[in-house]
């Protein structure tokens, strides 16, 4: 991508063009080396225009109704005068590596709204309920003028940890029959209404014993219904209250600074792994070592040391004068 084409893409994204935003996210998600260079340039030009949003992580067990809730929640937030971007991390197809659930089809009304942007991305091999490039996608959405970002995770229970390194607060959706900053028991309607109220009371008691995950922020527990709209307005009020309460204390800025440092180390780890795997010395001995580990002939720790020795030996050979 030429410098002129890159600047054109920057200008379109800054203007709120959703197609350009989708192109930009595709670029930062690409693993091609030429695309990575262009993606770095794109992020560098847009970084100073990003950061001014409320970032909300949303998770919950499969079947809790995350997409239905996010659609109702997003439409309410838009009616309150905001622009909403939803970065939905889907399970990946083992065959294609692509997203397989298609959140745009599950949030049809929200997807049609001009003040909304929905981007499903495959989780791939990344743990923690997010895609590897969710951070970059979030920055692009902010630069495009979306001031509320929802990060919807895969929803597989205990792996939803990496969202804490992305967002300002974490909203947990729970089933009525079944430390975050906000806990909502969904499906408070019909035959499940009484169960939802009982579940909320039980979660309040449990959180009282566990204590708050965020200092000076008692975790609210409430019920809602994405179908009837019950509790949706109150949920957004809790998000605004969290921001208004914690931002003046410096807690939000401190969290984002810590997230940026975590992001840097994540990139270092990923980059080192890619460099390690691409090393000819490592590639030469890796199959045999993997076979030995699988057969129990060598410990994983010993195999790892052999791989590192092969990598470092090759690297030393490349040094000038070595």
mmCIF file of C-alpha atoms in Angstrom:
data_model
loop_
_atom_site.group_PDB
_atom_site.id
_atom_site.type_symbol
_atom_site.label_atom_id
_atom_site.label_comp_id
_atom_site.label_asym_id
_atom_site.label_seq_id
_atom_site.Cartn_x
_atom_site.Cartn_y
_atom_site.Cartn_z
ATOM 1 C CA UNK A 1 0.000 0.000 0.000
ATOM 2 C CA UNK A 2 1.437 3.361 -1.046
ATOM 3 C CA UNK A 3 1.708 6.318 1.329
ATOM 4 C CA UNK A 4 -1.057 8.074 -0.610
ATOM 5 C CA UNK A 5 -3.401 5.071 -0.379
ATOM 6 C CA UNK A 6 -2.645 4.744 3.324
ATOM 7 C CA UNK A 7 -3.477 8.394 3.968
ATOM 8 C CA UNK A 8 -6.698 8.050 1.993
ATOM 9 C CA UNK A 9 -7.688 5.130 4.219
ATOM 10 C CA UNK A 10 -6.801 7.169 7.316
ATOM 11 C CA UNK A 11 -8.969 10.072 6.128
ATOM 12 C CA UNK A 12 -11.925 7.812 5.345
ATOM 13 C CA UNK A 13 -11.741 6.136 8.745
ATOM 14 C CA UNK A 14 -11.469 9.500 10.477
ATOM 15 C CA UNK A 15 -14.579 10.526 8.552
ATOM 16 C CA UNK A 16 -16.519 7.597 9.992
ATOM 17 C CA UNK A 17 -16.717 5.580 6.771
ATOM 18 C CA UNK A 18 -17.747 2.100 7.929
ATOM 19 C CA UNK A 19 -16.490 0.322 4.806
ATOM 20 C CA UNK A 20 -13.088 1.950 5.241
ATOM 21 C CA UNK A 21 -13.138 0.958 8.916
ATOM 22 C CA UNK A 22 -13.849 -2.648 7.939
ATOM 23 C CA UNK A 23 -10.946 -2.492 5.443
ATOM 24 C CA UNK A 24 -8.682 -1.108 8.137
ATOM 25 C CA UNK A 25 -9.566 -3.899 10.561
ATOM 26 C CA UNK A 26 -9.010 -6.495 7.843
ATOM 27 C CA UNK A 27 -5.593 -4.958 7.275
ATOM 28 C CA UNK A 28 -4.556 -5.114 10.935
ATOM 29 C CA UNK A 29 -5.857 -8.694 11.218
ATOM 30 C CA UNK A 30 -3.823 -9.850 8.221
ATOM 31 C CA UNK A 31 -0.705 -11.946 8.839
ATOM 32 C CA UNK A 32 0.953 -11.007 5.520
ATOM 33 C CA UNK A 33 4.254 -9.223 6.064
ATOM 34 C CA UNK A 34 3.460 -6.370 3.649
ATOM 35 C CA UNK A 35 0.081 -5.917 5.325
ATOM 36 C CA UNK A 36 1.686 -5.819 8.774
ATOM 37 C CA UNK A 37 3.888 -2.909 7.678
ATOM 38 C CA UNK A 38 0.872 -1.023 6.314
ATOM 39 C CA UNK A 39 -1.137 -1.831 9.449
ATOM 40 C CA UNK A 40 1.622 -0.403 11.631
ATOM 41 C CA UNK A 41 1.590 2.806 9.607
ATOM 42 C CA UNK A 42 -2.206 2.990 9.821
ATOM 43 C CA UNK A 43 -2.200 2.586 13.597
ATOM 44 C CA UNK A 44 0.577 5.137 14.049
ATOM 45 C CA UNK A 45 -1.430 7.759 12.128
ATOM 46 C CA UNK A 46 -4.674 7.034 13.966
ATOM 47 C CA UNK A 47 -3.400 6.439 17.494
ATOM 48 C CA UNK A 48 -3.646 10.095 18.561
ATOM 49 C CA UNK A 49 -7.309 10.118 17.503
ATOM 50 C CA UNK A 50 -8.140 7.029 19.604
ATOM 51 C CA UNK A 51 -8.731 6.421 23.282
ATOM 52 C CA UNK A 52 -11.732 8.664 23.912
ATOM 53 C CA UNK A 53 -14.373 6.009 24.425
ATOM 54 C CA UNK A 54 -16.024 3.863 27.053
ATOM 55 C CA UNK A 55 -14.763 0.311 26.619
ATOM 56 C CA UNK A 56 -17.055 -2.420 27.906
ATOM 57 C CA UNK A 57 -16.245 -6.120 27.881
ATOM 58 C CA UNK A 58 -19.329 -8.351 27.749
ATOM 59 C CA UNK A 59 -19.210 -12.048 28.461
ATOM 60 C CA UNK A 60 -21.418 -14.888 29.610
ATOM 61 C CA UNK A 61 -21.962 -18.583 29.210
ATOM 62 C CA UNK A 62 -23.317 -19.872 25.879
ATOM 63 C CA UNK A 63 -27.095 -19.528 25.755
ATOM 64 C CA UNK A 64 -27.248 -16.568 28.122
ATOM 65 C CA UNK A 65 -28.420 -14.292 25.303
ATOM 66 C CA UNK A 66 -25.358 -12.073 24.778
ATOM 67 C CA UNK A 67 -26.215 -11.050 21.231
ATOM 68 C CA UNK A 68 -29.848 -10.284 22.092
ATOM 69 C CA UNK A 69 -28.726 -8.241 25.087
ATOM 70 C CA UNK A 70 -26.028 -6.380 23.147
ATOM 71 C CA UNK A 71 -28.495 -5.447 20.426
ATOM 72 C CA UNK A 72 -31.020 -4.043 22.927
ATOM 73 C CA UNK A 73 -28.254 -2.410 24.970
ATOM 74 C CA UNK A 74 -26.584 -0.926 21.892
ATOM 75 C CA UNK A 75 -29.806 0.536 20.523
ATOM 76 C CA UNK A 76 -30.492 2.157 23.915
ATOM 77 C CA UNK A 77 -26.985 3.645 24.056
ATOM 78 C CA UNK A 78 -27.396 5.009 20.513
ATOM 79 C CA UNK A 79 -30.718 6.571 21.500
ATOM 80 C CA UNK A 80 -28.775 8.261 24.323
ATOM 81 C CA UNK A 81 -26.631 10.050 21.726
ATOM 82 C CA UNK A 82 -23.645 7.726 21.329
ATOM 83 C CA UNK A 83 -22.075 5.768 18.477
ATOM 84 C CA UNK A 84 -21.529 2.106 19.249
ATOM 85 C CA UNK A 85 -19.005 -0.366 17.867
ATOM 86 C CA UNK A 86 -19.368 -4.058 18.661
ATOM 87 C CA UNK A 87 -16.266 -6.210 18.305
ATOM 88 C CA UNK A 88 -17.674 -9.714 18.544
ATOM 89 C CA UNK A 89 -15.137 -12.498 18.923
ATOM 90 C CA UNK A 90 -16.532 -15.732 17.507
ATOM 91 C CA UNK A 91 -15.279 -19.307 17.684
ATOM 92 C CA UNK A 92 -13.144 -20.115 14.660
ATOM 93 C CA UNK A 93 -13.859 -22.606 11.947
ATOM 94 C CA UNK A 94 -11.189 -25.324 12.061
ATOM 95 C CA UNK A 95 -11.374 -25.560 8.295
ATOM 96 C CA UNK A 96 -11.134 -21.909 7.263
ATOM 97 C CA UNK A 97 -10.031 -20.175 10.457
ATOM 98 C CA UNK A 98 -12.855 -17.695 9.951
ATOM 99 C CA UNK A 99 -15.697 -16.531 12.171
ATOM 100 C CA UNK A 100 -18.553 -19.037 12.181
ATOM 101 C CA UNK A 101 -21.433 -17.442 14.102
ATOM 102 C CA UNK A 102 -21.955 -14.217 12.175
ATOM 103 C CA UNK A 103 -23.076 -11.632 14.745
ATOM 104 C CA UNK A 104 -24.442 -9.292 12.072
ATOM 105 C CA UNK A 105 -27.192 -11.812 11.379
ATOM 106 C CA UNK A 106 -27.908 -12.125 15.121
ATOM 107 C CA UNK A 107 -28.055 -8.330 15.663
ATOM 108 C CA UNK A 108 -29.959 -7.361 12.542
ATOM 109 C CA UNK A 109 -31.560 -4.145 13.845
ATOM 110 C CA UNK A 110 -28.324 -2.891 15.362
ATOM 111 C CA UNK A 111 -26.374 -3.732 12.201
ATOM 112 C CA UNK A 112 -28.743 -1.571 10.131
ATOM 113 C CA UNK A 113 -28.268 1.472 12.382
ATOM 114 C CA UNK A 114 -25.941 4.108 10.933
ATOM 115 C CA UNK A 115 -24.580 4.870 14.412
ATOM 116 C CA UNK A 116 -23.461 1.275 14.924
ATOM 117 C CA UNK A 117 -20.630 -0.859 13.590
ATOM 118 C CA UNK A 118 -20.437 -4.626 14.141
ATOM 119 C CA UNK A 119 -17.339 -6.624 13.404
ATOM 120 C CA UNK A 120 -17.199 -10.387 14.065
ATOM 121 C CA UNK A 121 -13.633 -11.683 14.200
ATOM 122 C CA UNK A 122 -12.389 -15.249 14.647
ATOM 123 C CA UNK A 123 -10.758 -16.084 17.961
ATOM 124 C CA UNK A 124 -8.246 -18.295 16.172
ATOM 125 C CA UNK A 125 -5.709 -19.788 18.562
ATOM 126 C CA UNK A 126 -5.776 -16.799 20.906
ATOM 127 C CA UNK A 127 -6.823 -17.608 24.467
ATOM 128 C CA UNK A 128 -8.767 -15.361 26.783
ATOM 129 C CA UNK A 129 -11.940 -14.926 24.761
ATOM 130 C CA UNK A 130 -10.585 -12.294 22.377
ATOM 131 C CA UNK A 131 -8.967 -12.186 18.967
ATOM 132 C CA UNK A 132 -5.277 -11.308 18.754
ATOM 133 C CA UNK A 133 -5.960 -8.002 16.979
ATOM 134 C CA UNK A 134 -8.997 -6.918 19.003
ATOM 135 C CA UNK A 135 -6.892 -4.130 20.561
ATOM 136 C CA UNK A 136 -6.024 -2.638 17.180
ATOM 137 C CA UNK A 137 -9.601 -2.975 15.956
ATOM 138 C CA UNK A 138 -10.794 -1.108 19.039
ATOM 139 C CA UNK A 139 -8.384 1.780 18.366
ATOM 140 C CA UNK A 140 -9.565 2.036 14.758
ATOM 141 C CA UNK A 141 -13.197 2.166 15.886
ATOM 142 C CA UNK A 142 -12.375 4.954 18.317
ATOM 143 C CA UNK A 143 -10.548 6.901 15.602
ATOM 144 C CA UNK A 144 -13.659 6.506 13.424
ATOM 145 C CA UNK A 145 -15.736 8.302 16.061
ATOM 146 C CA UNK A 146 -17.347 5.407 17.930
ATOM 147 C CA UNK A 147 -17.374 6.516 21.553
ATOM 148 C CA UNK A 148 -18.743 3.299 23.095
ATOM 149 C CA UNK A 149 -16.984 0.012 22.326
ATOM 150 C CA UNK A 150 -18.472 -3.355 23.263
ATOM 151 C CA UNK A 151 -16.123 -6.335 23.149
ATOM 152 C CA UNK A 152 -18.239 -9.492 23.108
ATOM 153 C CA UNK A 153 -16.211 -12.552 23.996
ATOM 154 C CA UNK A 154 -16.542 -16.130 22.815
ATOM 155 C CA UNK A 155 -18.310 -17.100 26.006
ATOM 156 C CA UNK A 156 -16.500 -20.202 27.155
ATOM 157 C CA UNK A 157 -16.258 -19.626 30.886
ATOM 158 C CA UNK A 158 -12.875 -19.322 32.539
ATOM 159 C CA UNK A 159 -10.956 -18.346 29.389
ATOM 160 C CA UNK A 160 -12.555 -14.896 29.362
ATOM 161 C CA UNK A 161 -9.528 -13.371 31.093
ATOM 162 C CA UNK A 162 -7.847 -11.293 28.380
ATOM 163 C CA UNK A 163 -10.809 -8.921 28.169
ATOM 164 C CA UNK A 164 -9.567 -7.334 31.404
ATOM 165 C CA UNK A 165 -6.510 -6.168 29.441
ATOM 166 C CA UNK A 166 -8.725 -4.407 26.886
ATOM 167 C CA UNK A 167 -11.665 -2.722 28.550
ATOM 168 C CA UNK A 168 -12.579 -0.257 31.274
ATOM 169 C CA UNK A 169 -15.183 -2.487 32.869
ATOM 170 C CA UNK A 170 -16.370 -6.054 32.515
ATOM 171 C CA UNK A 171 -20.076 -6.896 32.274
ATOM 172 C CA UNK A 172 -20.974 -10.473 33.115
ATOM 173 C CA UNK A 173 -24.285 -11.887 31.896
ATOM 174 C CA UNK A 174 -25.632 -14.844 33.847
ATOM 175 C CA UNK A 175 -28.537 -17.214 33.489
ATOM 176 C CA UNK A 176 -31.199 -17.202 36.211
ATOM 177 C CA UNK A 177 -30.824 -20.943 36.598
ATOM 178 C CA UNK A 178 -27.261 -21.150 36.557
ATOM 179 C CA UNK A 179 -14.966 -10.077 40.046
ATOM 180 C CA UNK A 180 -16.481 -8.207 37.450
ATOM 181 C CA UNK A 181 -17.493 -4.565 37.489
ATOM 182 C CA UNK A 182 -21.140 -5.242 36.615
ATOM 183 C CA UNK A 183 -23.169 -8.446 36.882
ATOM 184 C CA UNK A 184 -26.512 -8.792 35.097
ATOM 185 C CA UNK A 185 -28.841 -11.781 35.318
ATOM 186 C CA UNK A 186 -30.549 -11.921 31.932
ATOM 187 C CA UNK A 187 -33.936 -13.437 31.035
ATOM 188 C CA UNK A 188 -35.851 -11.758 33.869
ATOM 189 C CA UNK A 189 -39.128 -12.407 32.090
ATOM 190 C CA UNK A 190 -41.917 -14.954 31.884
ATOM 191 C CA UNK A 191 -41.459 -18.193 33.790
ATOM 192 C CA UNK A 192 -37.831 -17.343 34.582
ATOM 193 C CA UNK A 193 -38.553 -14.022 36.343
ATOM 194 C CA UNK A 194 -38.628 -15.450 39.869
ATOM 195 C CA UNK A 195 -35.529 -17.542 39.204
ATOM 196 C CA UNK A 196 -33.697 -14.467 37.903
ATOM 197 C CA UNK A 197 -34.477 -12.527 41.073
ATOM 198 C CA UNK A 198 -33.316 -15.417 43.271
ATOM 199 C CA UNK A 199 -30.120 -15.803 41.255
ATOM 200 C CA UNK A 200 -29.350 -12.090 41.582
ATOM 201 C CA UNK A 201 -29.763 -12.294 45.355
ATOM 202 C CA UNK A 202 -27.409 -15.271 45.490
ATOM 203 C CA UNK A 203 -24.761 -13.507 43.387
ATOM 204 C CA UNK A 204 -24.994 -10.416 45.588
ATOM 205 C CA UNK A 205 -24.332 -12.547 48.651
ATOM 206 C CA UNK A 206 -21.401 -14.296 46.978
ATOM 207 C CA UNK A 207 -19.821 -11.023 45.864
ATOM 208 C CA UNK A 208 -20.236 -9.597 49.356
ATOM 209 C CA UNK A 209 -18.093 -12.450 50.671
ATOM 210 C CA UNK A 210 -15.533 -12.274 47.846
ATOM 211 C CA UNK A 211 -15.061 -8.503 47.924
ATOM 212 C CA UNK A 212 -14.726 -6.053 45.054
ATOM 213 C CA UNK A 213 -12.352 -6.708 42.159
ATOM 214 C CA UNK A 214 -11.970 -2.974 41.516
ATOM 215 C CA UNK A 215 -11.083 -0.865 44.584
ATOM 216 C CA UNK A 216 -13.734 1.663 45.645
ATOM 217 C CA UNK A 217 -16.313 0.106 43.305
ATOM 218 C CA UNK A 218 -18.977 -2.137 44.863
ATOM 219 C CA UNK A 219 -20.074 -4.466 42.077
ATOM 220 C CA UNK A 220 -23.738 -3.919 41.138
ATOM 221 C CA UNK A 221 -25.860 -7.015 40.575
ATOM 222 C CA UNK A 222 -29.148 -6.541 38.759
ATOM 223 C CA UNK A 223 -31.578 -8.373 36.516
ATOM 224 C CA UNK A 224 -32.572 -7.538 32.977
ATOM 225 C CA UNK A 225 -34.499 -8.844 30.008
ATOM 226 C CA UNK A 226 -33.167 -8.296 26.522
ATOM 227 C CA UNK A 227 -36.571 -9.348 25.173
ATOM 228 C CA UNK A 228 -38.738 -6.886 27.115
ATOM 229 C CA UNK A 229 -36.129 -4.165 27.673
ATOM 230 C CA UNK A 230 -36.365 -4.423 31.434
ATOM 231 C CA UNK A 231 -33.169 -3.213 33.128
ATOM 232 C CA UNK A 232 -31.479 -2.070 29.896
ATOM 233 C CA UNK A 233 -31.598 1.637 30.780
ATOM 234 C CA UNK A 234 -30.377 0.889 34.302
ATOM 235 C CA UNK A 235 -27.473 -1.157 32.917
ATOM 236 C CA UNK A 236 -26.258 1.813 30.875
ATOM 237 C CA UNK A 237 -26.645 4.056 33.920
ATOM 238 C CA UNK A 238 -24.313 1.718 35.831
ATOM 239 C CA UNK A 239 -21.740 1.979 33.028
ATOM 240 C CA UNK A 240 -21.918 5.785 33.096
ATOM 241 C CA UNK A 241 -21.723 5.782 36.907
ATOM 242 C CA UNK A 242 -18.635 3.592 36.800
ATOM 243 C CA UNK A 243 -16.931 5.967 34.384
ATOM 244 C CA UNK A 244 -17.968 9.061 36.356
ATOM 245 C CA UNK A 245 -16.847 7.498 39.643
ATOM 246 C CA UNK A 246 -13.559 5.942 38.622
ATOM 247 C CA UNK A 247 -12.191 8.355 35.986
ATOM 248 C CA UNK A 248 -11.557 11.267 38.407
ATOM 249 C CA UNK A 249 -9.584 8.964 40.723
ATOM 250 C CA UNK A 250 -7.148 8.093 37.942
ATOM 251 C CA UNK A 251 -8.201 4.439 38.075
ATOM 252 C CA UNK A 252 -9.303 4.329 34.424
ATOM 253 C CA UNK A 253 -6.091 5.995 33.208
ATOM 254 C CA UNK A 254 -3.979 3.654 35.369
ATOM 255 C CA UNK A 255 -5.843 0.631 34.018
ATOM 256 C CA UNK A 256 -5.318 1.735 30.418
ATOM 257 C CA UNK A 257 -1.614 2.348 31.062
ATOM 258 C CA UNK A 258 -1.298 -1.161 32.487
ATOM 259 C CA UNK A 259 -3.217 -2.514 29.487
ATOM 260 C CA UNK A 260 -0.815 -0.772 27.100
ATOM 261 C CA UNK A 261 2.166 -2.357 28.851
ATOM 262 C CA UNK A 262 0.465 -5.761 28.760
ATOM 263 C CA UNK A 263 -0.215 -5.238 25.051
ATOM 264 C CA UNK A 264 3.479 -4.513 24.428
ATOM 265 C CA UNK A 265 4.574 -7.724 26.154
ATOM 266 C CA UNK A 266 1.887 -9.690 24.339
ATOM 267 C CA UNK A 267 3.267 -8.459 21.022
ATOM 268 C CA UNK A 268 6.798 -9.335 22.137
ATOM 269 C CA UNK A 269 5.737 -12.879 23.051
ATOM 270 C CA UNK A 270 3.862 -13.371 19.787
ATOM 271 C CA UNK A 271 6.723 -11.908 17.753
ATOM 272 C CA UNK A 272 9.331 -14.057 19.483
ATOM 273 C CA UNK A 273 7.244 -17.175 18.909
ATOM 274 C CA UNK A 274 6.887 -16.380 15.209
ATOM 275 C CA UNK A 275 10.642 -15.718 14.912
ATOM 276 C CA UNK A 276 11.432 -18.916 16.795
ATOM 277 C CA UNK A 277 9.219 -21.076 14.594
ATOM 278 C CA UNK A 278 10.641 -19.494 11.425
ATOM 279 C CA UNK A 279 14.250 -20.202 12.475
ATOM 280 C CA UNK A 280 15.802 -22.897 10.202
ATOM 281 C CA UNK A 281 17.681 -24.515 13.079
ATOM 282 C CA UNK A 282 14.484 -24.823 15.097
ATOM 283 C CA UNK A 283 12.481 -26.058 12.111
ATOM 284 C CA UNK A 284 15.088 -28.768 11.516
ATOM 285 C CA UNK A 285 14.942 -30.325 14.983
ATOM 286 C CA UNK A 286 11.329 -29.500 15.935
ATOM 287 C CA UNK A 287 9.576 -32.572 14.422
ATOM 288 C CA UNK A 288 11.912 -35.022 16.166
ATOM 289 C CA UNK A 289 11.651 -33.194 19.483
ATOM 290 C CA UNK A 290 7.856 -33.085 19.283
ATOM 291 C CA UNK A 291 7.828 -36.823 18.605
ATOM 292 C CA UNK A 292 10.167 -37.457 21.529
ATOM 293 C CA UNK A 293 8.002 -35.381 23.874
ATOM 294 C CA UNK A 294 4.860 -37.159 22.720
ATOM 295 C CA UNK A 295 6.464 -40.554 23.257
ATOM 296 C CA UNK A 296 7.754 -39.622 26.694
ATOM 297 C CA UNK A 297 11.429 -39.975 25.711
ATOM 298 C CA UNK A 298 12.237 -36.406 26.765
ATOM 299 C CA UNK A 299 10.570 -33.884 29.051
ATOM 300 C CA UNK A 300 8.899 -30.801 27.561
ATOM 301 C CA UNK A 301 11.314 -28.600 29.536
ATOM 302 C CA UNK A 302 14.361 -30.368 28.094
ATOM 303 C CA UNK A 303 12.921 -30.183 24.583
ATOM 304 C CA UNK A 304 12.279 -26.467 25.019
ATOM 305 C CA UNK A 305 15.896 -25.912 26.088
ATOM 306 C CA UNK A 306 17.136 -27.810 23.009
ATOM 307 C CA UNK A 307 14.957 -25.640 20.765
ATOM 308 C CA UNK A 308 16.251 -22.461 22.413
ATOM 309 C CA UNK A 309 19.843 -23.703 22.018
ATOM 310 C CA UNK A 310 19.229 -24.345 18.315
ATOM 311 C CA UNK A 311 17.690 -20.902 17.927
ATOM 312 C CA UNK A 312 20.496 -19.078 19.752
ATOM 313 C CA UNK A 313 23.197 -21.049 17.942
ATOM 314 C CA UNK A 314 21.747 -19.977 14.603
ATOM 315 C CA UNK A 315 21.398 -16.378 15.789
ATOM 316 C CA UNK A 316 25.051 -16.256 16.909
ATOM 317 C CA UNK A 317 26.179 -17.434 13.494
ATOM 318 C CA UNK A 318 24.468 -14.432 11.915
ATOM 319 C CA UNK A 319 26.284 -11.896 14.087
ATOM 320 C CA UNK A 320 28.956 -9.832 12.286
ATOM 321 C CA UNK A 321 32.358 -11.297 13.012
ATOM 322 C CA UNK A 322 30.900 -14.405 14.678
#
